[in-house]
Coordinates of N, CA and C and ligand atoms in Angstrom, one line a residue:
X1 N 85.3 85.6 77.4 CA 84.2 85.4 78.4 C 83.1 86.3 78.1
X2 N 82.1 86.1 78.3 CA 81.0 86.5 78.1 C 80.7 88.0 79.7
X3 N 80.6 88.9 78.9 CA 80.0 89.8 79.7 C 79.7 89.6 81.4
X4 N 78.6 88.9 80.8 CA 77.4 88.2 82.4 C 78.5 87.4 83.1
X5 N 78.8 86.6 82.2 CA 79.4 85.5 82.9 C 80.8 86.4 84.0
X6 N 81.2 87.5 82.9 CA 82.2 88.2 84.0 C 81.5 89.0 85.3
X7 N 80.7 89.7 85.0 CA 79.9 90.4 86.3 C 79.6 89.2 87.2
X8 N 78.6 87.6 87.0 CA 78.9 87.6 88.1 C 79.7 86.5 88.5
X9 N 80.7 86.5 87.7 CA 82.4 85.7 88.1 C 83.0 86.5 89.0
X10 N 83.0 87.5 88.9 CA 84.3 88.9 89.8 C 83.7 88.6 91.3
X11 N 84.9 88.2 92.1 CA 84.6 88.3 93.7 C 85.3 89.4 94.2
X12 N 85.4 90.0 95.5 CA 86.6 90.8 95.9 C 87.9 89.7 96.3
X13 N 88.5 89.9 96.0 CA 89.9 89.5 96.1 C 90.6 90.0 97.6
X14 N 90.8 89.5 98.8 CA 91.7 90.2 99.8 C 93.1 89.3 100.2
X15 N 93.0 88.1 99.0 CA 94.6 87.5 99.6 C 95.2 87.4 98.2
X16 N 96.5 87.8 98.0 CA 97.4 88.0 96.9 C 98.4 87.0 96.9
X17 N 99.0 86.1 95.6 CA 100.2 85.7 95.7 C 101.2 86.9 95.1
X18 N 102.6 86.8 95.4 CA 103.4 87.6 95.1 C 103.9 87.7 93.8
X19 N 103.6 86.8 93.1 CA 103.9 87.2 90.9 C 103.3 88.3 90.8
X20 N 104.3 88.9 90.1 CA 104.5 90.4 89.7 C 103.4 90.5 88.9
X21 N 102.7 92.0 88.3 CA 101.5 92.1 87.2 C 102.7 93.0 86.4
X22 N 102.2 92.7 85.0 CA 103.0 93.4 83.9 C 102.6 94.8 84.0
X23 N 103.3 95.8 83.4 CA 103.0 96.8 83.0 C 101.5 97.0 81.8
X24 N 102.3 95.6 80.9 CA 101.0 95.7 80.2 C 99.2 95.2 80.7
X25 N 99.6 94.8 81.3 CA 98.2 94.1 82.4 C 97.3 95.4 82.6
X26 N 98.5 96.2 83.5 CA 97.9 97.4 84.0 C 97.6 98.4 82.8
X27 N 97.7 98.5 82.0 CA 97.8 99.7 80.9 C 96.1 98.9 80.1
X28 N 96.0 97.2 80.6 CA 94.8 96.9 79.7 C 93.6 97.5 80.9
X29 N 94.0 97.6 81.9 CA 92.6 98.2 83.1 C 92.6 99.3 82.8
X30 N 93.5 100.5 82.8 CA 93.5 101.8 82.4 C 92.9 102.2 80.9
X31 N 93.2 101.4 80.4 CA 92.5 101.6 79.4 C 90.8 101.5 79.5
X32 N 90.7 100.1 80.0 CA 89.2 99.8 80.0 C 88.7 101.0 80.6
X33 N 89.5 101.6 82.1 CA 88.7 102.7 82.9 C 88.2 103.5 81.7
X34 N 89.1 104.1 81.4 CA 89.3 105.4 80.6 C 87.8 105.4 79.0
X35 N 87.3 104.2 79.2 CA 86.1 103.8 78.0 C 85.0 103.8 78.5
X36 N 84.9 103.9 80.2 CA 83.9 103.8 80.8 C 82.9 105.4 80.3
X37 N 81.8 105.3 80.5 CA 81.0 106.2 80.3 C 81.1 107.8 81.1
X38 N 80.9 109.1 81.1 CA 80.9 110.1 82.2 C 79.9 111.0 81.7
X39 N 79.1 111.9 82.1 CA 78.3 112.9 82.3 C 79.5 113.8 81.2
X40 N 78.2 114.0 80.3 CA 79.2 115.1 79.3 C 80.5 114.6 78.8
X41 N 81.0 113.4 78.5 CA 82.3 113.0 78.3 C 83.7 113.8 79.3
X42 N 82.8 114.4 80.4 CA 84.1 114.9 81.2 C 85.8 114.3 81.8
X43 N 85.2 113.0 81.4 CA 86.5 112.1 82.3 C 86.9 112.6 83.4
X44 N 86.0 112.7 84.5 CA 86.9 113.3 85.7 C 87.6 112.4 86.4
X45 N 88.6 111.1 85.9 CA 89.2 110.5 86.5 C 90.4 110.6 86.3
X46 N 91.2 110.4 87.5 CA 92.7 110.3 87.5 C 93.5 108.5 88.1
X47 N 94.1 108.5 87.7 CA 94.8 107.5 88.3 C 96.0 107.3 88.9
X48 N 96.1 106.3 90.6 CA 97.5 106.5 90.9 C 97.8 105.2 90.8
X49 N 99.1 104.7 90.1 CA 99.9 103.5 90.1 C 100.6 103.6 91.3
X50 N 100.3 102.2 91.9 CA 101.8 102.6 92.9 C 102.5 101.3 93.3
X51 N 103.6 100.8 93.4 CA 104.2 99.6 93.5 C 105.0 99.4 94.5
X52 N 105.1 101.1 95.4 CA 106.5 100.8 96.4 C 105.9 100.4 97.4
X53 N 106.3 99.0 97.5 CA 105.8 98.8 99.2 C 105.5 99.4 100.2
X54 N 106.6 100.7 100.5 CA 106.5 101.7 101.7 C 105.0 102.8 101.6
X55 N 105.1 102.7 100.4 CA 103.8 103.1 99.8 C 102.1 102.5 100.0
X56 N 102.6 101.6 99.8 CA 101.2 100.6 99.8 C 101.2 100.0 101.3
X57 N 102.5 100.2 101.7 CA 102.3 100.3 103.3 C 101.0 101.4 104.2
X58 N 102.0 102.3 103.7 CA 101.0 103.5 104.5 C 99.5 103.8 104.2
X59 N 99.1 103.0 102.8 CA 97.7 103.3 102.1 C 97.2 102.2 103.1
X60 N 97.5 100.9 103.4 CA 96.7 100.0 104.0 C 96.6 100.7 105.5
X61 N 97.5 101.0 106.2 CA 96.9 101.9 107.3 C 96.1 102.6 107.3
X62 N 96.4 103.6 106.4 CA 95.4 104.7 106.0 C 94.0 104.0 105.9
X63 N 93.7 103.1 105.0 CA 92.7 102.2 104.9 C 92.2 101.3 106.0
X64 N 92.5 101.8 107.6 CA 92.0 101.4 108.4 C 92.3 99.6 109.2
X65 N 94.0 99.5 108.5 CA 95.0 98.9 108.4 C 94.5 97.6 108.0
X66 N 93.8 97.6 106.8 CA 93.7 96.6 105.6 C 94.5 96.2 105.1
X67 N 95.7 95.4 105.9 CA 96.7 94.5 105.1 C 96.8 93.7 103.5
X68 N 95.8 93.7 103.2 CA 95.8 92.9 102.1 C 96.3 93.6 101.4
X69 N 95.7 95.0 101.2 CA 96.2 95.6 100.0 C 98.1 95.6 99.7
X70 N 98.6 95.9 101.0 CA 100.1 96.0 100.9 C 100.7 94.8 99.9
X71 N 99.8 93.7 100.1 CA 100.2 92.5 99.5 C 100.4 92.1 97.6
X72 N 99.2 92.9 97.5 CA 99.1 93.2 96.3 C 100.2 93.5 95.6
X73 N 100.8 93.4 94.7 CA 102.3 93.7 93.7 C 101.8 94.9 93.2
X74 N 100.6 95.5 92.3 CA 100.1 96.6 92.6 C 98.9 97.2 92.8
X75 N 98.7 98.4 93.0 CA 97.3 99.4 93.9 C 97.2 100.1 93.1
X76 N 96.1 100.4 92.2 CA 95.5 102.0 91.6 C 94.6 102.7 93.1
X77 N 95.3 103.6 92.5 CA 93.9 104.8 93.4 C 93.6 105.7 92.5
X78 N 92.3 105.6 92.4 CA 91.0 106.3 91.4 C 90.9 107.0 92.0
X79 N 90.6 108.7 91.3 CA 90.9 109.8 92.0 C 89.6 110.5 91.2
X80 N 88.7 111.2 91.7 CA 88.0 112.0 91.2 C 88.1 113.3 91.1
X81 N 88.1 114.4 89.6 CA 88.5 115.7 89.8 C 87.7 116.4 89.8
X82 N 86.8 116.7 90.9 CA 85.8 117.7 91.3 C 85.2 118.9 90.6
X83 N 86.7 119.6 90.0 CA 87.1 120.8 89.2 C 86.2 120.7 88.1
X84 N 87.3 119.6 87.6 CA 86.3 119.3 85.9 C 84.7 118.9 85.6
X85 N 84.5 118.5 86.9 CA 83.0 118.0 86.8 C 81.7 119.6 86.9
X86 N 82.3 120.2 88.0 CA 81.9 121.0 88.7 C 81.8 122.3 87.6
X87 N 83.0 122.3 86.9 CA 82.9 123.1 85.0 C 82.2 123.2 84.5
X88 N 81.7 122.1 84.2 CA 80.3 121.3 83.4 C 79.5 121.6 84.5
X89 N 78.6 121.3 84.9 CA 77.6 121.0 86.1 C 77.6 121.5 87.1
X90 N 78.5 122.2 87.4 CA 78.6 122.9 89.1 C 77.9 122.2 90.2
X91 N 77.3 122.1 90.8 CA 77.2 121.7 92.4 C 77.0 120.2 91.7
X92 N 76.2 119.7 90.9 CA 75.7 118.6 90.9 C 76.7 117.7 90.3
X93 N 77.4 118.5 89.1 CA 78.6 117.8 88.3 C 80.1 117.5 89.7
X94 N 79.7 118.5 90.6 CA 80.5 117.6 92.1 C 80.6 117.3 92.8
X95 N 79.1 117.1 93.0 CA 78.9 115.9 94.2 C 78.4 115.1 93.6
X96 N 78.0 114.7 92.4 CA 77.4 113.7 91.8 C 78.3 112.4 90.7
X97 N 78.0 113.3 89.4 CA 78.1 113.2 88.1 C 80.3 112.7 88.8
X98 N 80.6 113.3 89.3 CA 82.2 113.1 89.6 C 82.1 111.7 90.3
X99 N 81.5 111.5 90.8 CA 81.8 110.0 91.6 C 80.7 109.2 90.8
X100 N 79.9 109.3 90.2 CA 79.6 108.4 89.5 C 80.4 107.9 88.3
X101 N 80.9 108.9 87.5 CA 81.6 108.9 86.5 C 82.9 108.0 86.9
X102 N 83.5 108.3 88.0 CA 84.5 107.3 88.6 C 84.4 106.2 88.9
X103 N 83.0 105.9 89.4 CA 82.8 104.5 89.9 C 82.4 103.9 88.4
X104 N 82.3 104.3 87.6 CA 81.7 103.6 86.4 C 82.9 103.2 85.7
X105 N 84.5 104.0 86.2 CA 85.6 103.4 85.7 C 86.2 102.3 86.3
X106 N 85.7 102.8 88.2 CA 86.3 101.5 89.1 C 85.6 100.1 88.5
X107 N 84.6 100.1 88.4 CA 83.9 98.9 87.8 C 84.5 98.4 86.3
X108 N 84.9 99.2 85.5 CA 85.1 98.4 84.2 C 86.8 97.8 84.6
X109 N 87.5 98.5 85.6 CA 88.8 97.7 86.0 C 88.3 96.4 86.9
X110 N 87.7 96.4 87.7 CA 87.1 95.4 88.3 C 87.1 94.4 87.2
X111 N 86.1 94.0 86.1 CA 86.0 93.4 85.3 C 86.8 92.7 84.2
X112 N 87.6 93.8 83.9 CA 88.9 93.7 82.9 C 89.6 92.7 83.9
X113 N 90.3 93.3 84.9 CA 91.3 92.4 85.6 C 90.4 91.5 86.3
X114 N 89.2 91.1 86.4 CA 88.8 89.4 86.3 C 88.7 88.6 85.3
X115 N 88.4 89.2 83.9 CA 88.6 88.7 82.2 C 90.5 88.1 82.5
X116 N 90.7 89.1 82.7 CA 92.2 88.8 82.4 C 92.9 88.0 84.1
X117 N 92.3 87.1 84.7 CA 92.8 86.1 85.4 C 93.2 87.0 86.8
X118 N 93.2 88.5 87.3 CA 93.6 89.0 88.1 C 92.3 89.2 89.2
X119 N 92.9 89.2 90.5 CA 91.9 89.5 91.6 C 92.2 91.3 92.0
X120 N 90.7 91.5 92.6 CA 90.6 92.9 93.1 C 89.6 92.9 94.4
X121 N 89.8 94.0 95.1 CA 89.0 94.3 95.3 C 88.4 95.8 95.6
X122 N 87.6 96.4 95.7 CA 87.3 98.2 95.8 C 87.0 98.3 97.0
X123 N 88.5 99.1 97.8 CA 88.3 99.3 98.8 C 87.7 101.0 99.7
X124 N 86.7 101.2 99.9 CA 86.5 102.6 100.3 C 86.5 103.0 101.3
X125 N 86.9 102.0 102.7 CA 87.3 102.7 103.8 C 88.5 103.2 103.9
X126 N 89.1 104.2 103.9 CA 90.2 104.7 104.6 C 90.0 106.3 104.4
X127 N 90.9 106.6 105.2 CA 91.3 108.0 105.8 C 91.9 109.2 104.6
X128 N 90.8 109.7 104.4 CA 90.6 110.1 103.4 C 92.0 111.5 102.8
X129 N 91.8 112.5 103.8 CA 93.0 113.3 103.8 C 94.3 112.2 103.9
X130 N 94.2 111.4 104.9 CA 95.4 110.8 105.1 C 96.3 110.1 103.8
X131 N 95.1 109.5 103.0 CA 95.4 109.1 101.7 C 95.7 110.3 100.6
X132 N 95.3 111.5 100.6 CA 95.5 112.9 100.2 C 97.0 113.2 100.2
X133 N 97.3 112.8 101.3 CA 99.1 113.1 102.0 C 99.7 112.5 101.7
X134 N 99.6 110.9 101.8 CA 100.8 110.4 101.2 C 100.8 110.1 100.1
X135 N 99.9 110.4 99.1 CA 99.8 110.2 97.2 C 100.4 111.7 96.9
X136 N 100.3 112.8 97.6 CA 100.5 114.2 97.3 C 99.1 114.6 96.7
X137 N 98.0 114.0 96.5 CA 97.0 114.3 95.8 C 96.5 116.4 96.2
X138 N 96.8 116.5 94.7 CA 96.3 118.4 95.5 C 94.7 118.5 95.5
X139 N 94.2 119.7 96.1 CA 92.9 120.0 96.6 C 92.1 119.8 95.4
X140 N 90.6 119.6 96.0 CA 89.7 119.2 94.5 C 89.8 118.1 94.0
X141 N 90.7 117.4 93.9 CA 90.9 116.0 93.5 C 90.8 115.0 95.1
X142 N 89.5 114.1 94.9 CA 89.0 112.9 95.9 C 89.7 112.0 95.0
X143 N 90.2 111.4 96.2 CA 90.4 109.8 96.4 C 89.2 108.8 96.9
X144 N 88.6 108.0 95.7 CA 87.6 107.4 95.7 C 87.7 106.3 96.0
X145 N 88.8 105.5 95.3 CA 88.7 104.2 95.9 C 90.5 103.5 95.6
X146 N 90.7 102.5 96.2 CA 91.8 102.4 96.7 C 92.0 100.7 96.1
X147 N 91.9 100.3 94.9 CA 92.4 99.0 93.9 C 93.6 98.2 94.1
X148 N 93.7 97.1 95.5 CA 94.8 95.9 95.3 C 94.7 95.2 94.2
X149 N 95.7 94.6 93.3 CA 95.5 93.9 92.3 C 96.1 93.4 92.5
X150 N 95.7 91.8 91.8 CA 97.1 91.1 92.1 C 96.5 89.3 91.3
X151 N 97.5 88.5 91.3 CA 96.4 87.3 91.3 C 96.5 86.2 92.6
X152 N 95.0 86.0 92.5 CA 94.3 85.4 93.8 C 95.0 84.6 94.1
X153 N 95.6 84.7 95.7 CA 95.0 83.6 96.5 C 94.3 82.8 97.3
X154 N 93.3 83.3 97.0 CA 91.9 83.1 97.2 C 91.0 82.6 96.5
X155 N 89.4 82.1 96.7 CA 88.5 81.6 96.2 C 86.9 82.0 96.7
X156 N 87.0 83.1 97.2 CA 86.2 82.9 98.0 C 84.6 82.8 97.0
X157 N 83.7 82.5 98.0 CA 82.5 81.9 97.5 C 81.3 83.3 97.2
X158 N 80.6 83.2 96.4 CA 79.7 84.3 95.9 C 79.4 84.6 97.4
X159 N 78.7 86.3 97.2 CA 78.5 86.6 98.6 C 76.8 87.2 97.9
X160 N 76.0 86.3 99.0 CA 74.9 86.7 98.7 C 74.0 88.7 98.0
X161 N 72.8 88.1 96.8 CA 73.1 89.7 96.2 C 71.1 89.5 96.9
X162 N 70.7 90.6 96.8 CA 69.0 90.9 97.1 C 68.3 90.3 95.1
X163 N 67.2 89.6 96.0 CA 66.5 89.6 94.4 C 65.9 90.4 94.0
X164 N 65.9 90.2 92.7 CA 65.4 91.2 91.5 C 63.7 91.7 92.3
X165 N 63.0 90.5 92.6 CA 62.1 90.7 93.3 C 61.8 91.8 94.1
X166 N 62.8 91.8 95.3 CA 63.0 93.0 96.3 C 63.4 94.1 95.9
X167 N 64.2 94.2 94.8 CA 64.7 95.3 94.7 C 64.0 96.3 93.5
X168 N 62.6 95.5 92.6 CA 62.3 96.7 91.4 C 61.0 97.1 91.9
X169 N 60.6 98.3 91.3 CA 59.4 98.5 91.2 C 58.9 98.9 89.9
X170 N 57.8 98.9 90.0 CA 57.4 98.6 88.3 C 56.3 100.5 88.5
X171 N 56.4 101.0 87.7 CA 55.8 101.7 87.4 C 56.1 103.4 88.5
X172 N 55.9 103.2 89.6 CA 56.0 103.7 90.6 C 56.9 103.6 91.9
X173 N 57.5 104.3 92.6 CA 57.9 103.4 93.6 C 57.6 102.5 94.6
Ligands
LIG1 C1 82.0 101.6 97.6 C2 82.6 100.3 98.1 C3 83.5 100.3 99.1 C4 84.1 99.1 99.6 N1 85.0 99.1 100.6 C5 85.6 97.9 100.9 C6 86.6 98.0 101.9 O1 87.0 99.0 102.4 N2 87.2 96.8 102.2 C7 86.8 95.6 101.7 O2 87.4 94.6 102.0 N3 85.9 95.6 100.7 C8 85.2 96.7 100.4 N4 84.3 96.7 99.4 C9 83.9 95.4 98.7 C10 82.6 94.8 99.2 O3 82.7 94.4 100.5 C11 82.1 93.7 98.3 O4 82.0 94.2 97.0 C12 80.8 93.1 98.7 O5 80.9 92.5 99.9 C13 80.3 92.1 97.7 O6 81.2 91.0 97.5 P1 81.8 90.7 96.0 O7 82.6 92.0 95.6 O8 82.8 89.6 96.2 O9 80.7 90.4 95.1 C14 83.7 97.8 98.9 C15 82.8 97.9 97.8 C16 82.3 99.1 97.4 C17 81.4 99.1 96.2

């Protein structure tokens, strides 16, 4: 598939059928993350796999009881490490350069697992410490976004984007 054609093929995904995702499936999104670009080559990303129901239970609560995700066979949570950014860059490399560098990995999994036939979607509401507690995630390290995977049972229809028009300015703001 062509690039374009995957950016704007990728919908969010919120209904899952229950076929399992391979190990290898997941190892091809982790990888893509892990290629994504960061400020300084810092990689401040971590990743959580998680497959136990009871688990993906309490995350969709946590997430402001977003059932879908539970549904999912499995959930990454993208984790940003504050520490390492903050190394490099200090205030800016952590409140910045850290979640950007993350989202630039959430996005190349997004894409990979729509190349490769799988639904997603990036979920960033939930309860932030709450999610902290039951991954064990230790201090410094954010939980940025919260990845149901799975493949679709859904179809849903493009969801309107702002045009190019409205959104550039040429020269100036
Ligand atoms: C930072 C961020 C947070 C999001 N949080 C949620 C969320 O908590 N729940 C959800 O269902 N979708 C969430 N989304 C998905 C958006 O709703 C979705 O990307 C948007 O409506 C455009 O639809 P599309 O992804 O199908 O193109 C989030 C997306 C981003 C980038």
């Amino acid at each position: 598939m062509e690039v374009l054609e995957v950016i704007k093929g990728r919908r969010s995904i919120r209904a899952f059928r229950s076929k399992p995702i391979s190990f290898e499936s997941v190892k091809k999104l982790l990888d893509a993350a892990r290629w994504a670009p960061s400020a300084g080559n810092i990689q401040p990303w971590e990743f959580i796999i998680v497959r136990k129901p009871e688990i993906k239970k309490k995350l969709a609560e946590a997430a402001l009881h977003q059932y879908f995700i539970e549904e999912a066979p499995v959930v990454i949570v993208v984790c940003a490490d504050e520490g390492r950014s903050s190394q490099g860059y200090g205030i800016r490399g952590k409140t910045l350069y850290c979640l950007q560098d993350t989202a630039a990995a959430i996005q190349n999994i997004h894409l990979v697992a729509y190349s490769l036939g799988l639904g997603t979607c990036w979920v960033g509401a939930f309860r932030e410490e709450e999610v902290r507690k039951i991954l064990q995630i230790p201090g410094g390290i954010r939980p940025v976004a919260i990845i149901p995977i799975g493949h679709p049972a859904e179809n849903p229809k493009p969801r309107q984007r702002r045009s190019i028009h409205e959104i550039v300015h040429y020269e100036t703001f």
